[in-house]
Amino acid sequence: MAKTYTTFFPTPPLDKCKAPIENVFELTPVPRNDGQAVFTNTHPLWHPSGSRGVYGGTLIAQSLSAAMLAVPSTVNMHSMHCHFLIAATAETPIYYHVDHVNDAAVSFINNHSGMDEKVLEHSTSKPDVSVPQDPAVITGEGTGNGLFESRVMDSDIDTYFIGTLWRAYNLSPYPSPPPTDQEDPNQKAEEIEVMASLNHSIYLHHPQAVRVDDWMLTEMETPWAGNERGLVVQRIWSTDGILVATCIQEALVRLKQHETPKHML
């Protein structure tokens, strides 16, 4: 049986000076003779139990990290658009190739000589719920996988993004019993046959307000589902009420059919 390698280079020990999430998302440059910027995962990738492949959030985060490593530190992200074509395996390394599409320099000079700048500015208000007062550390009181911790603050706020679709119909994608005690015991198990992300867009409004060492409040909703697809929208606020990001995700959703569909008869 051939040996598989989960990383291109030997895996270094975890850096205890970094947060767990930093180690997971860390990238290593791959030397190239053609000058192209290529990076690969430093540590083995996380494959959640029951999923078809590597956790998509890891791929998004590492893709963004690769792009940021290939541009000057003064360049900030304003949006990111991702399409998931096939499931990625955790048994082989992943390589991120960064292409420079446009290197044109754009600058903004903020010299208004005391004049008030006219801008359009508005945002959705943060839901009127309290966030945890303790520091954002893994305490075991919320739901977490070792990288994140989340807590349900209100019945209208979900702890999963794509999962907003199945919870809207009180379904569960897991075999009975559900794998976590947070799942509603009244959910109808095994009704979903396939659920997979198709695309994911992230709009970062206020990057300077993002704090990785503090809680962020997220609200999720699904405005539409049909034709074996579903759409979910997520808004993320800082603890002081600044809308820092808006995310939109489209997913493929197929339910288990207990009877043969008429068009297949």
Coordinates of C-alpha atoms in Angstrom, one line a residue:
M1 CA 0.0 0.0 0.0
A2 CA 1.5 3.3 -1.1
K3 CA 2.3 5.8 1.7
T4 CA 0.3 9.1 1.6
Y5 CA 1.7 12.4 2.6
T6 CA -0.6 15.0 4.1
T7 CA 2.0 17.8 3.7
F8 CA 4.6 18.6 1.1
F9 CA 7.3 19.4 3.6
P10 CA 7.9 17.6 6.9
T11 CA 5.3 18.7 9.4
P12 CA 6.8 20.9 12.1
P13 CA 5.7 20.8 15.7
L14 CA 2.9 23.1 16.7
D15 CA 4.0 26.6 17.7
K16 CA 2.8 27.0 21.2
C17 CA 3.2 30.8 20.9
K18 CA 0.4 30.8 18.3
A19 CA -3.3 30.2 18.7
P20 CA -4.6 26.8 17.6
I21 CA -6.3 28.4 14.6
E22 CA -3.0 30.0 13.4
N23 CA -1.3 26.6 13.3
V24 CA -4.1 25.1 11.4
F25 CA -4.1 27.8 8.7
E26 CA -0.4 28.2 8.4
L27 CA 1.2 28.1 4.9
T28 CA 4.7 27.3 3.7
P29 CA 6.1 28.8 0.5
V30 CA 6.9 26.4 -2.3
P31 CA 10.1 27.4 -4.2
R32 CA 9.6 27.9 -7.9
N33 CA 11.9 28.8 -10.8
D34 CA 9.3 30.7 -12.7
G35 CA 8.7 33.3 -10.0
Q36 CA 5.0 32.3 -9.4
A37 CA 3.9 32.5 -5.8
V38 CA 2.9 29.1 -4.6
F39 CA 2.0 28.0 -1.1
T40 CA 1.0 24.7 0.6
N41 CA -0.5 23.7 3.9
T42 CA 2.1 23.5 6.7
H43 CA 0.1 21.1 8.9
P44 CA -2.4 18.3 8.0
L45 CA -5.8 19.5 6.9
W46 CA -8.9 19.0 9.0
H47 CA -11.5 16.5 7.6
P48 CA -14.7 16.8 9.7
S49 CA -16.3 13.5 10.6
G50 CA -19.1 12.6 8.2
S51 CA -18.1 15.2 5.5
R52 CA -17.0 14.4 2.0
G53 CA -13.7 16.3 2.2
V54 CA -11.6 18.9 3.9
Y55 CA -13.4 21.7 5.8
G56 CA -14.2 24.4 3.3
G57 CA -13.5 27.2 5.7
T58 CA -9.9 26.0 5.9
L59 CA -9.5 26.2 2.1
I60 CA -11.1 29.7 2.1
A61 CA -8.8 31.0 4.9
Q62 CA -5.6 29.5 3.4
S63 CA -6.5 30.9 -0.1
L64 CA -6.9 34.3 1.4
S65 CA -3.7 33.9 3.4
A66 CA -1.8 32.9 0.3
A67 CA -3.1 36.0 -1.6
M68 CA -2.1 38.3 1.3
L69 CA 1.4 36.8 1.5
A70 CA 1.9 37.6 -2.2
V71 CA 1.0 41.3 -2.0
P72 CA 2.4 44.3 0.1
S73 CA 1.2 44.4 3.7
T74 CA -0.6 47.7 2.9
V75 CA -3.1 45.9 0.7
N76 CA -6.4 45.0 2.4
M77 CA -9.1 42.6 1.4
H78 CA -12.6 44.0 0.6
S79 CA -14.3 40.9 -0.8
M80 CA -13.7 37.2 -1.6
H81 CA -15.6 35.0 -4.0
C82 CA -15.2 31.2 -3.8
H83 CA -16.5 28.3 -5.9
F84 CA -16.3 24.7 -4.6
L85 CA -16.0 22.3 -7.6
I86 CA -14.9 19.0 -6.0
A87 CA -14.2 17.9 -2.5
A88 CA -10.6 18.2 -1.3
T89 CA -8.9 15.3 0.4
A90 CA -6.9 15.6 3.5
E91 CA -4.6 12.7 2.5
T92 CA -2.5 14.8 0.1
P93 CA -1.1 18.4 0.3
I94 CA -3.0 21.3 -1.3
Y95 CA -1.2 23.9 -3.4
Y96 CA -2.3 27.5 -3.7
H97 CA -1.2 29.3 -6.8
V98 CA -1.4 33.1 -6.7
D99 CA -1.8 34.9 -10.0
H100 CA -1.3 38.7 -10.2
V101 CA -4.2 39.8 -12.4
N102 CA -3.7 43.5 -12.0
D103 CA -0.7 45.3 -10.4
A104 CA -2.0 48.8 -11.0
A105 CA -1.4 51.0 -8.0
V106 CA -4.5 52.8 -6.6
S107 CA -4.1 55.3 -3.8
F108 CA -6.4 57.6 -2.0
I109 CA -5.2 60.9 -0.5
N110 CA -7.2 61.9 2.6
N111 CA -6.4 65.6 2.7
H112 CA -9.7 67.5 3.1
S113 CA -8.3 70.7 4.6
G114 CA -10.9 70.6 7.4
M115 CA -13.8 70.0 5.1
D116 CA -16.4 67.3 5.9
E117 CA -16.2 64.4 3.5
K118 CA -19.6 63.5 1.9
V119 CA -20.1 59.7 1.9
L120 CA -22.9 57.2 1.8
E121 CA -22.9 55.3 5.0
H122 CA -25.4 52.9 6.7
S123 CA -25.4 49.4 8.2
T124 CA -27.8 46.9 9.7
S125 CA -28.0 47.2 13.5
K126 CA -26.7 44.5 15.7
P127 CA -29.4 42.3 17.2
D128 CA -30.3 43.4 20.8
V129 CA -28.8 40.4 22.6
S130 CA -26.0 40.2 25.1
V131 CA -22.7 38.6 24.2
P132 CA -20.5 36.6 26.6
Q133 CA -18.6 38.9 28.9
D134 CA -15.7 36.5 29.4
P135 CA -12.7 36.6 27.0
A136 CA -13.0 34.6 23.8
V137 CA -11.1 31.6 24.9
I138 CA -11.9 27.9 24.7
T139 CA -13.8 27.3 28.0
G140 CA -15.8 24.3 27.1
E141 CA -19.0 26.1 28.0
G142 CA -20.0 26.6 24.3
T143 CA -19.8 24.4 21.2
G144 CA -16.3 24.1 19.8
N145 CA -14.0 21.8 17.9
G146 CA -10.7 23.0 19.4
L147 CA -10.4 26.0 17.0
F148 CA -13.6 27.9 17.7
E149 CA -16.2 28.3 20.4
S150 CA -19.7 29.4 19.7
R151 CA -22.8 29.9 21.9
V152 CA -26.4 30.3 20.9
M153 CA -27.5 33.7 22.3
D154 CA -31.0 33.8 20.8
S155 CA -33.4 31.3 19.2
D156 CA -33.2 33.2 15.9
I157 CA -29.4 33.1 15.7
D158 CA -27.8 29.9 14.4
T159 CA -24.4 28.5 15.1
Y160 CA -23.9 27.1 11.7
F161 CA -23.9 28.8 8.3
I162 CA -25.0 26.3 5.7
G163 CA -26.8 24.5 8.5
T164 CA -29.4 27.3 8.5
L165 CA -31.0 25.5 5.6
W166 CA -31.7 22.2 7.4
R167 CA -32.7 23.9 10.6
A168 CA -35.3 26.0 8.9
Y169 CA -37.1 22.7 8.1
N170 CA -36.2 21.0 11.4
L171 CA -34.1 18.4 9.6
S172 CA -30.8 16.9 10.4
P173 CA -28.1 15.7 8.1
Y174 CA -26.8 13.2 10.6
P175 CA -27.8 9.6 11.4
S176 CA -29.9 9.2 14.5
P177 CA -28.9 10.0 17.2
P178 CA -27.3 13.3 16.3
P179 CA -23.5 13.6 17.0
T180 CA -23.9 16.5 19.4
D181 CA -26.2 17.3 22.2
Q182 CA -26.9 20.7 20.7
E183 CA -29.0 19.2 17.9
D184 CA -32.7 19.4 18.5
P185 CA -33.9 15.9 19.6
N186 CA -37.1 16.5 17.6
Q187 CA -35.2 16.8 14.3
K188 CA -36.0 14.4 11.5
A189 CA -32.8 12.4 11.1
E190 CA -31.4 11.2 7.8
E191 CA -33.8 13.3 5.6
I192 CA -31.0 15.1 3.8
E193 CA -29.1 12.9 1.2
V194 CA -26.7 15.5 -0.1
M195 CA -25.7 19.0 1.2
A196 CA -22.6 20.6 -0.3
S197 CA -21.4 24.2 -0.7
L198 CA -21.5 25.5 -4.3
N199 CA -20.1 29.0 -3.7
H200 CA -19.3 31.4 -0.9
S201 CA -18.9 35.2 -1.0
I202 CA -17.4 37.3 1.8
Y203 CA -17.7 41.1 2.0
L204 CA -15.4 42.6 4.6
H205 CA -16.7 46.1 5.5
H206 CA -14.5 47.1 8.4
P207 CA -11.3 45.0 8.6
Q208 CA -9.9 47.3 11.3
A209 CA -12.8 46.3 13.6
V210 CA -12.1 42.5 13.4
R211 CA -10.7 41.1 16.7
V212 CA -9.7 37.5 16.7
D213 CA -9.3 37.6 20.5
D214 CA -12.9 38.8 21.1
W215 CA -16.4 37.5 20.6
M216 CA -18.2 38.3 17.3
L217 CA -22.0 38.1 17.0
T218 CA -23.4 36.4 13.9
E219 CA -26.9 36.3 12.6
M220 CA -28.0 33.9 9.8
E221 CA -31.1 33.5 7.7
T222 CA -32.2 31.7 4.5
P223 CA -34.2 33.9 2.1
W224 CA -34.7 31.2 -0.5
A225 CA -34.5 27.4 -1.3
G226 CA -35.6 25.6 -4.4
N227 CA -34.5 23.6 -7.4
E228 CA -32.2 21.5 -5.1
R229 CA -30.4 24.7 -4.1
G230 CA -30.5 26.9 -1.0
L231 CA -29.2 30.4 -0.1
V232 CA -28.0 31.6 3.3
V233 CA -27.0 35.1 4.4
Q234 CA -24.8 35.8 7.4
R235 CA -24.1 39.1 9.1
I236 CA -21.2 39.5 11.5
W237 CA -20.8 42.3 14.1
S238 CA -18.1 43.2 16.6
T239 CA -19.0 43.4 20.2
D240 CA -19.4 47.2 20.0
G241 CA -21.9 46.9 17.2
I242 CA -19.9 47.4 14.1
L243 CA -21.0 45.4 11.1
V244 CA -17.7 43.9 10.0
A245 CA -18.7 41.4 7.3
T246 CA -21.6 40.0 5.3
C247 CA -21.4 36.5 3.9
I248 CA -23.6 34.8 1.2
Q249 CA -23.4 31.0 0.6
E250 CA -25.2 28.9 -2.0
A251 CA -25.6 25.1 -1.4
L252 CA -26.7 22.0 -3.2
V253 CA -29.4 20.3 -1.2
R254 CA -31.0 17.0 -2.0
L255 CA -33.5 15.2 0.2
K256 CA -33.8 11.5 0.5
Q257 CA -36.7 10.2 -1.7
H258 CA -38.8 7.5 -0.1
E259 CA -40.7 7.1 -3.3
T260 CA -39.4 7.2 -6.9
P261 CA -40.0 10.7 -8.4
K262 CA -42.7 10.7 -11.1
H263 CA -40.3 12.0 -13.8
M264 CA -38.2 8.8 -13.3
L265 CA -41.0 6.4 -13.7

